[in-house]
Each structure stands twice: as structure tokens, then as C-alpha cells.
PDB file of C-alpha atoms in Angstrom:
ATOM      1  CA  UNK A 542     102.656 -56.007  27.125  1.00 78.00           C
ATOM      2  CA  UNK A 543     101.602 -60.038  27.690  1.00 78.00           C
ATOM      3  CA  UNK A 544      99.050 -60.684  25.479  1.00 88.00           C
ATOM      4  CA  UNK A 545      97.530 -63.736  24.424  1.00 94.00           C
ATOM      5  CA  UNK A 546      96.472 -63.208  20.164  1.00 96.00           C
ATOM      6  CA  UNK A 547      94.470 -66.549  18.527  1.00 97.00           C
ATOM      7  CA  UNK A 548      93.305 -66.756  15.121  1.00 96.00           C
ATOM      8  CA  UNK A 549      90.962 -67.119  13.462  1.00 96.00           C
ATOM      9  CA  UNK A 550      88.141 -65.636  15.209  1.00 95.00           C
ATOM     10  CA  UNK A 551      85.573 -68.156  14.280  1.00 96.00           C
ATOM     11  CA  UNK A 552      85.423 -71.049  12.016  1.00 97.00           C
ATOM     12  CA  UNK A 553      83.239 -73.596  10.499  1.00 97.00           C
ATOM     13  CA  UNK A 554      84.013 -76.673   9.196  1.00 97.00           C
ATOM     14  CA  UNK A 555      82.258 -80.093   8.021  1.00 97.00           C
ATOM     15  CA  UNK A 556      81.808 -83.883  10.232  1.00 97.00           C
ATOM     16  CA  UNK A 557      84.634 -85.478   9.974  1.00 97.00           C
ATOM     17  CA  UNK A 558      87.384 -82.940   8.481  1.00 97.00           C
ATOM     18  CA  UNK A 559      90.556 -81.801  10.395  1.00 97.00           C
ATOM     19  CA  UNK A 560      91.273 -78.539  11.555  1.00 97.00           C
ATOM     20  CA  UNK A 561      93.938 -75.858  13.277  1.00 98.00           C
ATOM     21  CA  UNK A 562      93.386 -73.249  16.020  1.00 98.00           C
ATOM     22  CA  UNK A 563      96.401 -71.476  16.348  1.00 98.00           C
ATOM     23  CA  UNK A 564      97.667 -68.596  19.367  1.00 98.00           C
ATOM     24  CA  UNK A 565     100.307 -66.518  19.621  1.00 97.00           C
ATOM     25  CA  UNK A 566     101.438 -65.234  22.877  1.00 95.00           C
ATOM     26  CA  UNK A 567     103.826 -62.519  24.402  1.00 93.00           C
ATOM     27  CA  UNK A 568     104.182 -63.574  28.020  1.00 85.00           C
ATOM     28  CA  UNK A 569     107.659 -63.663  29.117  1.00 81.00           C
ATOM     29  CA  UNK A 570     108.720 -65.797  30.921  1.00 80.00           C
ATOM     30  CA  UNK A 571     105.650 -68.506  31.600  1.00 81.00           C
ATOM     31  CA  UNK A 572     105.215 -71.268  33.674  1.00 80.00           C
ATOM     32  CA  UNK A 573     102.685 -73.544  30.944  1.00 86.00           C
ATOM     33  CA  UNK A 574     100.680 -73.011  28.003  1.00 91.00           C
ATOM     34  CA  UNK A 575      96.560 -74.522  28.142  1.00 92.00           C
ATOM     35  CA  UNK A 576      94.065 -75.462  25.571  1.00 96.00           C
ATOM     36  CA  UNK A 577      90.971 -75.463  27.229  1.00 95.00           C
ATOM     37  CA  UNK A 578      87.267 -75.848  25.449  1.00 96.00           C
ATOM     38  CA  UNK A 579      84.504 -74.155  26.941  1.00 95.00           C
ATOM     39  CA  UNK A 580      80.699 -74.888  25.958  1.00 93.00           C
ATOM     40  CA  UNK A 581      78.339 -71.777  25.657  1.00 88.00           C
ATOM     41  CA  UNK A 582      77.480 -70.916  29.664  1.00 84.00           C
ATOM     42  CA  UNK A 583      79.396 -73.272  30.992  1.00 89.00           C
ATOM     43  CA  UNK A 584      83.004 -73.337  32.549  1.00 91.00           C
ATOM     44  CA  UNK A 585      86.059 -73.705  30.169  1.00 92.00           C
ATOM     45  CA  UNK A 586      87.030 -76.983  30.738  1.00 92.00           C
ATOM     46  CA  UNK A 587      90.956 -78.729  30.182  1.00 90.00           C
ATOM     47  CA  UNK A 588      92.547 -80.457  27.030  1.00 94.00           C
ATOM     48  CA  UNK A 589      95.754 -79.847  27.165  1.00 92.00           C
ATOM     49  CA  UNK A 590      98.647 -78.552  29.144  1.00 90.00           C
ATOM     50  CA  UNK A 591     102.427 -78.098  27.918  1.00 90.00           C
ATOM     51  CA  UNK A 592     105.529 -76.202  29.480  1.00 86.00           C
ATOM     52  CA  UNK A 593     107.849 -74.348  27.905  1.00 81.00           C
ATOM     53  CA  UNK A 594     110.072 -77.886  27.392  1.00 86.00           C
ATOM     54  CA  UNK A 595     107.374 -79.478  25.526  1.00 89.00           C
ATOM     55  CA  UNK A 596     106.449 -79.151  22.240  1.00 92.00           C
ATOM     56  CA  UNK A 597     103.742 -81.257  21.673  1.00 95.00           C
ATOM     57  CA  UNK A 598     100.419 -82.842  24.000  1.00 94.00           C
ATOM     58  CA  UNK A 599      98.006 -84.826  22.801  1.00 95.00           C
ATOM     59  CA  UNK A 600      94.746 -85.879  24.224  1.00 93.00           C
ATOM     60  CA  UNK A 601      92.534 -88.298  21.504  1.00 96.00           C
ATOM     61  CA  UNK A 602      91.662 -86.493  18.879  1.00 97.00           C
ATOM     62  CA  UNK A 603      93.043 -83.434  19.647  1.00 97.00           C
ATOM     63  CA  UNK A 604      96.991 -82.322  19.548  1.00 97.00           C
ATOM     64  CA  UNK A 605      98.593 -79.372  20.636  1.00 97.00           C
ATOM     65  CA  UNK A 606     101.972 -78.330  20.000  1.00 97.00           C
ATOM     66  CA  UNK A 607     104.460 -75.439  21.437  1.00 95.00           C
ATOM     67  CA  UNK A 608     107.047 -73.459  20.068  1.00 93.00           C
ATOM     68  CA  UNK A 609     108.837 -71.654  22.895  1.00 89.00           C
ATOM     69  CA  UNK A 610     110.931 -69.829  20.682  1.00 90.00           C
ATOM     70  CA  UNK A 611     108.491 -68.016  18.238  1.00 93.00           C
ATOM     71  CA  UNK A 612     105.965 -67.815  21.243  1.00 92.00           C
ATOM     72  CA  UNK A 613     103.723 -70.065  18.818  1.00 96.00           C
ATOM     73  CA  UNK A 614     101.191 -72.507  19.856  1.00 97.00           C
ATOM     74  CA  UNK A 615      98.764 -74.702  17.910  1.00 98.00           C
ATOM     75  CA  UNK A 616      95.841 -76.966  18.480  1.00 98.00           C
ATOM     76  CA  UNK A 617      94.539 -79.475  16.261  1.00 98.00           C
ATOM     77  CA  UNK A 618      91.537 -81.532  15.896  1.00 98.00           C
ATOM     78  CA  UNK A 619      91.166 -84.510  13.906  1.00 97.00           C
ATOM     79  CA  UNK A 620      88.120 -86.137  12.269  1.00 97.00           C
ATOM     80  CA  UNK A 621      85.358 -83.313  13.881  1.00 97.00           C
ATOM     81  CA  UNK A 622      82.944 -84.343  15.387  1.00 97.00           C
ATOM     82  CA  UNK A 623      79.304 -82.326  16.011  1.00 97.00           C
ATOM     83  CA  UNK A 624      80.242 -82.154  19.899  1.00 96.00           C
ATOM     84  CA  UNK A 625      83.652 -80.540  19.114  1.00 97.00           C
ATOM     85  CA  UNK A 626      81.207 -77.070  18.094  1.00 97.00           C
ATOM     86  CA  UNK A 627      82.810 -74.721  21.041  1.00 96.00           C
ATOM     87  CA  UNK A 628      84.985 -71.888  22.128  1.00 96.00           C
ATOM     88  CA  UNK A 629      89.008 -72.752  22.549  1.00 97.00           C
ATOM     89  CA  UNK A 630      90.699 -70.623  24.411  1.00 96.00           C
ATOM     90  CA  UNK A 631      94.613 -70.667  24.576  1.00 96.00           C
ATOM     91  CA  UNK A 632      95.735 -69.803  28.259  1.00 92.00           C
ATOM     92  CA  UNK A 633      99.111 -69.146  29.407  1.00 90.00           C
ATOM     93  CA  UNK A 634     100.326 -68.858  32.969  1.00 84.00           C
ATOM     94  CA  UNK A 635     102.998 -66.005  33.578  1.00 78.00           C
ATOM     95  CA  UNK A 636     106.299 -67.441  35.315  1.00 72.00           C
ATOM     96  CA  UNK A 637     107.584 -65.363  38.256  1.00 64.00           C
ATOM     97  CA  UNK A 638     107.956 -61.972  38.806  1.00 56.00           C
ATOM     98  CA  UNK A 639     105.095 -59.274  37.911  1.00 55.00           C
ATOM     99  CA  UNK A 640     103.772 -62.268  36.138  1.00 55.00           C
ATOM    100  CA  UNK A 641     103.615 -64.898  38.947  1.00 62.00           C
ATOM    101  CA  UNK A 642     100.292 -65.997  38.801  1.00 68.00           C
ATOM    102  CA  UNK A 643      99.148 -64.320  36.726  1.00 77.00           C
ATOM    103  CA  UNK A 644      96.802 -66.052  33.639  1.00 82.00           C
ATOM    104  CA  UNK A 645      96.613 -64.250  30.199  1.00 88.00           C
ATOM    105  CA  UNK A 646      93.590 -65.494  28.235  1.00 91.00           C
ATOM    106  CA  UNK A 647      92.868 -65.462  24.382  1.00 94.00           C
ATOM    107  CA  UNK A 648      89.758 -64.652  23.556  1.00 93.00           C
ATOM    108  CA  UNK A 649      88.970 -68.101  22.031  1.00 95.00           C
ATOM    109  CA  UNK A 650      88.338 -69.419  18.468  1.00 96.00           C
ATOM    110  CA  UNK A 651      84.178 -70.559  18.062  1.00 95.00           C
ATOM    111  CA  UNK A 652      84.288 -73.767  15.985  1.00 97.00           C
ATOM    112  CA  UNK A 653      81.266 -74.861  14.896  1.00 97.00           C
ATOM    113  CA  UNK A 654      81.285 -77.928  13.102  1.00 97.00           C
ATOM    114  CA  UNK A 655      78.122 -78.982  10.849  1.00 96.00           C
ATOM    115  CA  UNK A 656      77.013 -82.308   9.371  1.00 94.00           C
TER     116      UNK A 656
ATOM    117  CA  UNK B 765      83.772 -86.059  43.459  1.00 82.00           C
ATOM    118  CA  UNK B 766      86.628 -82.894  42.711  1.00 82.00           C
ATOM    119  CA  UNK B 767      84.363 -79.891  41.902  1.00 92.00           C
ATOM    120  CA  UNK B 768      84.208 -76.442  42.407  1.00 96.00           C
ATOM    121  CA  UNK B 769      80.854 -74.734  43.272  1.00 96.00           C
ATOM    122  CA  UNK B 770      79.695 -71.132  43.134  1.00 97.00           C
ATOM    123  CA  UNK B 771      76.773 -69.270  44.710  1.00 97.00           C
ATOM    124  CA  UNK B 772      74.154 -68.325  43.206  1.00 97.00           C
ATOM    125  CA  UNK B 773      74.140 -69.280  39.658  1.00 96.00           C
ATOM    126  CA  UNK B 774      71.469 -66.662  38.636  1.00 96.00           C
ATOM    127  CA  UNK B 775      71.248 -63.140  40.480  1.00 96.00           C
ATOM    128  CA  UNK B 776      69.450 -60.062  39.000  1.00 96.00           C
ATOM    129  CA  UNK B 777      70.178 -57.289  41.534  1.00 96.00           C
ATOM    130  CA  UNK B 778      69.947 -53.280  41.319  1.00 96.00           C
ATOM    131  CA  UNK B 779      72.725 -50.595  41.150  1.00 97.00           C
ATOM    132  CA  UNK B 780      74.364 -50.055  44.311  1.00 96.00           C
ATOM    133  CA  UNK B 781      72.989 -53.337  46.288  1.00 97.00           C
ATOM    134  CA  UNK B 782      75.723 -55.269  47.718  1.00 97.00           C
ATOM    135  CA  UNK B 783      76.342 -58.460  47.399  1.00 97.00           C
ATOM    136  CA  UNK B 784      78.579 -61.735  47.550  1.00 97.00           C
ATOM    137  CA  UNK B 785      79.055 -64.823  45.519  1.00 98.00           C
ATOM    138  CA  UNK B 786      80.803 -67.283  47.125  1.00 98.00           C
ATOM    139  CA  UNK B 787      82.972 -70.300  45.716  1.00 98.00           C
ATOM    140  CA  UNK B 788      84.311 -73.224  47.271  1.00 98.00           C
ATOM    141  CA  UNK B 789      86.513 -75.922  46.027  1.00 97.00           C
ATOM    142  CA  UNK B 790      87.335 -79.339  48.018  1.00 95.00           C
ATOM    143  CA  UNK B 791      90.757 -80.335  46.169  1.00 93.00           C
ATOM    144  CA  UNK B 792      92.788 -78.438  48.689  1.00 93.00           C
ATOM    145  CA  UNK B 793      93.981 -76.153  45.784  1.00 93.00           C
ATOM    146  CA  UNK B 794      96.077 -73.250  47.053  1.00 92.00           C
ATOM    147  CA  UNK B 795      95.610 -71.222  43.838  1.00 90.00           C
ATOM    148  CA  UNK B 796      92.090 -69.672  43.194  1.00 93.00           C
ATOM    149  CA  UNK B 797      90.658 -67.307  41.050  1.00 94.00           C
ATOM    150  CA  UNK B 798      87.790 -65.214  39.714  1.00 96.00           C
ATOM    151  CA  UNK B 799      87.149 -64.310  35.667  1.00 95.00           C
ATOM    152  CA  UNK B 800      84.499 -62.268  34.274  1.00 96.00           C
ATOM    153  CA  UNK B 801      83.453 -63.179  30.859  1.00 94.00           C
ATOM    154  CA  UNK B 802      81.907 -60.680  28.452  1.00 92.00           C
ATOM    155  CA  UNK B 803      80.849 -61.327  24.783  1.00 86.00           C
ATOM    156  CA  UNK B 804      83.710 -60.452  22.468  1.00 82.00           C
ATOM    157  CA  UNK B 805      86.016 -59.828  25.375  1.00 85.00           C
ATOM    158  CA  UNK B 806      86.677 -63.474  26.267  1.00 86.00           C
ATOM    159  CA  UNK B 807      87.334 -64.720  29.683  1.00 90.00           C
ATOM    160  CA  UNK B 808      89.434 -61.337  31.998  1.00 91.00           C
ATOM    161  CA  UNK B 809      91.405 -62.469  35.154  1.00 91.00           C
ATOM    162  CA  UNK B 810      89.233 -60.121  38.352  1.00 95.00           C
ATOM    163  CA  UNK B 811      91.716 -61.622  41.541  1.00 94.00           C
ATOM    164  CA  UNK B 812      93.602 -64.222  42.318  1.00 92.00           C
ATOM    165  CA  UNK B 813      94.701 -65.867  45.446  1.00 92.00           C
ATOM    166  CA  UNK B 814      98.262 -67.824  45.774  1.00 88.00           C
ATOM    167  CA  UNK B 815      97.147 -69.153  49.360  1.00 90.00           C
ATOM    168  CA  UNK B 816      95.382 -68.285  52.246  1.00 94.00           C
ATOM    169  CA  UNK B 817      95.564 -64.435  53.445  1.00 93.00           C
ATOM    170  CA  UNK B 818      97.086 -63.723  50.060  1.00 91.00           C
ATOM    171  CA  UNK B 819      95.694 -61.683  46.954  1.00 94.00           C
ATOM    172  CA  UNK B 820      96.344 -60.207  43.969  1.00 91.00           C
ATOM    173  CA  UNK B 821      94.675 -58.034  41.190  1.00 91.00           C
ATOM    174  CA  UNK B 822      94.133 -59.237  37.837  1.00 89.00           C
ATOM    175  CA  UNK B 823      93.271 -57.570  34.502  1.00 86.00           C
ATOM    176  CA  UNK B 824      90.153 -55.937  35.658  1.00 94.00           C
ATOM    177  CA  UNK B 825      89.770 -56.033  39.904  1.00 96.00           C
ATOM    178  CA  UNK B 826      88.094 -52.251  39.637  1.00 97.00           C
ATOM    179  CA  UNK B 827      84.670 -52.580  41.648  1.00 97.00           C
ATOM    180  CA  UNK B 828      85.423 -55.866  43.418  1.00 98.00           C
ATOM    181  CA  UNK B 829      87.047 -57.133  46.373  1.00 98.00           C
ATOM    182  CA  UNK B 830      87.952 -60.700  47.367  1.00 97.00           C
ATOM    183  CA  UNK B 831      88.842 -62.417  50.465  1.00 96.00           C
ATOM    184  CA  UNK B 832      90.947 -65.587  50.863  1.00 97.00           C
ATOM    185  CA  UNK B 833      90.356 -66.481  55.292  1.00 97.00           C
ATOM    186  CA  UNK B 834      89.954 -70.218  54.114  1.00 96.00           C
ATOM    187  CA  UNK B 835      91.877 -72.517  52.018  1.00 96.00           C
ATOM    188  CA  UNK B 836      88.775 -73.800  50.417  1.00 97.00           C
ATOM    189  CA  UNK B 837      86.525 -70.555  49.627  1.00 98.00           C
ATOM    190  CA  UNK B 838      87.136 -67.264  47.665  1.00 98.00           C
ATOM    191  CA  UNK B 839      83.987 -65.260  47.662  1.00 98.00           C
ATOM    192  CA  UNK B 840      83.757 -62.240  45.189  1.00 98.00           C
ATOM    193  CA  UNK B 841      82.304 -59.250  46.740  1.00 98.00           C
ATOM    194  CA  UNK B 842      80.522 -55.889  44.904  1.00 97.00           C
ATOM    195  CA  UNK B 843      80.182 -53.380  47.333  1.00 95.00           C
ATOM    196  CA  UNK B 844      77.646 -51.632  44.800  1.00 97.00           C
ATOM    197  CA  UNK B 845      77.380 -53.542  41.724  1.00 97.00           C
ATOM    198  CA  UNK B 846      76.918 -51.149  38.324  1.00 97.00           C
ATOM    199  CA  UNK B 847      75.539 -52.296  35.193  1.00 97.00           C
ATOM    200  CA  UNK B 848      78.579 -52.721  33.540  1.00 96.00           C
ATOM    201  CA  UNK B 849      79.590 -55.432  35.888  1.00 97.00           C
ATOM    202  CA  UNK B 850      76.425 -57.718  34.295  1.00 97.00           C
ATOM    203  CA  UNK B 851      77.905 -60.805  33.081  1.00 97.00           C
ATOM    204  CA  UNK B 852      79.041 -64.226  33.372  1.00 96.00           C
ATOM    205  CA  UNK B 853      81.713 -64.921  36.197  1.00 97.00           C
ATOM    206  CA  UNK B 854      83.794 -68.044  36.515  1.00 96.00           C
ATOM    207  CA  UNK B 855      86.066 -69.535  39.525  1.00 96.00           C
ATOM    208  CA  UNK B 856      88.453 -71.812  39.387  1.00 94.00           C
ATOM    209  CA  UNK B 857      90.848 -73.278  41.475  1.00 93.00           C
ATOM    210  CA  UNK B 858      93.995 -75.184  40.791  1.00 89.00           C
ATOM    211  CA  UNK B 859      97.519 -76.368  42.726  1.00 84.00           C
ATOM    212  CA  UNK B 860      99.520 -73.651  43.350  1.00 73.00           C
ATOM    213  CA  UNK B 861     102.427 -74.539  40.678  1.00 66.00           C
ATOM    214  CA  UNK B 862      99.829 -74.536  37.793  1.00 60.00           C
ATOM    215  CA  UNK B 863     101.002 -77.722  36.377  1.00 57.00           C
ATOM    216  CA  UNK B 864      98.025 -79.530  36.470  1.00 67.00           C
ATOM    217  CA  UNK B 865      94.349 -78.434  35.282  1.00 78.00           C
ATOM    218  CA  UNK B 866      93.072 -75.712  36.496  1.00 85.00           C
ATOM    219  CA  UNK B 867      89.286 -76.695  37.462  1.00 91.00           C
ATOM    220  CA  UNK B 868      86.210 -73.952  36.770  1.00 93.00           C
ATOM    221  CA  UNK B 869      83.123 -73.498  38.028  1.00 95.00           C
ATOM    222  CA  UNK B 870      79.463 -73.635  36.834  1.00 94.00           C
ATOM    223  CA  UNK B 871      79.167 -70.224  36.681  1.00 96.00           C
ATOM    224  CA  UNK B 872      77.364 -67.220  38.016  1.00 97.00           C
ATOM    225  CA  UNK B 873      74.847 -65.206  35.665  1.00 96.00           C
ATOM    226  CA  UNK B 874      74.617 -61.627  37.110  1.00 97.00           C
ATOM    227  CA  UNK B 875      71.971 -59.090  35.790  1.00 97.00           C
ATOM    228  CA  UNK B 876      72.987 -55.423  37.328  1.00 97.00           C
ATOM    229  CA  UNK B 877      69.581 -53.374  36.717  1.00 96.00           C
TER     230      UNK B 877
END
């Protein structure tokens, strides 16, 4: 079954400390692999976006990286800020087949980061 | 500006009331698609749409339908909306080959009484 598995759940963290969202993923075979970061009630919106070649995007303070061959993906954020309190979601597109198309979702990681 | 808009933002309706949000996108994006998301449950594919005249169910496409006559809209249709379909519904639209972002929109509160 494709699933889409992040971890943890929810975390909280101080200003100005580092952290890592990780997902791991069963789709086979996929297209690309997204970090997106959605504030509550409004849409998810992009940070990162790898294919199965790459195996690491970055995009200022935050870095993803891919490992195509455990099916492991991670995203990290560096020197938190307040504004970085949010939901990330790890999304990856399916490749062809039953799975053209197709987007399998995590359920996201809630960060909240306080002063 | 690149943006993709959805109509209405806020709708409280009653069971069995049909009804249509519509979403429109003006980046000539072939691929476009409609989420539901639910607390706990994260964000669930409903349809997608490779290109015009063409759709396909997602994760959870019971109790809607979808429609794809123009490049630029997807509208979401309940033919009679139930209570478990309250919740917050995204679209988003991106090139057909996925490698770029795909772009949401605002979203569309639903309340199914």
C-alpha cells in the first residue's frame, strides 16, 4: 500500500534552536518528493521539491534531503524562528502506472516554536 | 499575479442541498486537484484532473463529483452534502509533470448541518 508515515507527530522547540522533521514513504515508483508548510486555515504552501536523483534541496533556512533507496526523507530547519510554528507535510507524487498522478500526503508534523 | 481562487470560502448548508464550489487557476496548469482536510486526518486527495475532459478518483471521491470542460476551472460538486463531508477543502493546480510547485488555494470552510 503507498503510504506516506512522518514523525514525530508534533513538536516544540525554543527561538533559535535547530530541528528535524523526518517522513518515510512507500510509493513505488514516484515522480518527486515535497516539503510543503501550511499555516492553520490556510493552503499548504511550497519549500521544497526533490526527485528521486536528488538527495538534498535547500531553500534558506530550511534543507531537505532524499534517500531513494531507504524511501527516507528529511527536513531541517535551522535557527527557528516564531513564524516557522506550522504544519509540514511531506508529499510525494506517484510515478506512472496506478500511481500516475496520484499525490500521497503525510499527515504533517505541528512545530510550534516558542520564545 | 499566479493564484488560484475558490468559491465560496465559507458555506454552512443542510443535508441533502446541492451545491458547487468552484476553482479557477490562471497559470494554464493542466494538472488540478481537490483535498479535503480533516483534523488528525491531514490533507486526503478527493479528484484529480490530468487535462481537460480527464478525471480521476483519489483517496476519498465517495459523495463528490468533478468536472474538468475548461483548462482553467475544476469545480467540486455534492449532489447532497452529509455531515461528514464538513470540513476544510483545498485546490490546487500545478503543470502536468509535477516538477514544479504545486499552487493551493485559500480554502473553502464547509459546515454540513
Amino acid at each position: 500500500k503507498n503510504q506516506v508515515e512522518q514523525s514525530p507527530q508534533s513538536l516544540i522547540i525554543l527561538e533559535g534552536k535547530n530541528c528535524t522533521l523526518q517522513c518515510n514513504y512507500t510509493v513505488s515508483p514516484f515522480s518527486n518528493l515535497r516539503w510543503y508548510k501550511q499555516d492553520t486555515g490556510r493552503g499548504p504552501v511550497s519549500l521544497t521539491i526533490m526527485t528521486f536523483s536528488e538527495n538534498t534541496k535547500s531553500n534558506g533556512r530550511y534543507t531537505a534531503t532524499l534517500d531513494a533507496d531507504t524511501k527516507q526523507s528529511s527536513l531541517h530547519i535551522t535557527a527557528s524562528q516564531l513564524s516557522d510554528s506550522a504544519s509540514y507535510i511531506c508529499v510525494v507524487t506517484g510515478d506512472r502506472g496506478s500511481t500516475l498522478g496520484r499525490l500521497y500526503f503525510g499527515r504533517g508534523t505541528q512545530l510550534t516554536v516558542w520564545p | 499575479e499566479a493564484q488560484v481562487t475558490q468559491n465560496p470560502r465559507y458555506l454552512i448548508t443542510v443535508t441533502g442541498k446541492k451545491l458547487t464550489v468552484t476553482c479557477s487557476q490562471n497559470m494554464n496548469h493542466e494538472y488540478m486537484s481537490w483535498y479535503r482536510q480533516d483534523p488528525g486526518l491531514g490533507l486526503r486527495q478527493i479528484y484529480y484532473s490530468m487535462n481537460v475532459e480527464v478525471t480521476d478518483k483519489g483517496d476519498v471521491p465517495e459523495g463528490y463529483k468533478v468536472s474538468r470542460k475548461e483548462k482553467r476551472n475544476f469545480p467540486l460538486i455534492l449532489e447532497s452534502p452529509s455531515p461528514n463531508q464538513t470540513s476544510l477543502y483545498f485546490c490546487a493546480s500545478s503543470r502536468r509533470d509535477h516538477q514544479e510547485t504545486q499552487y493551493f488555494g485559500p480554502g473553502t470552510r464547509l459546515l454540513v448541518l
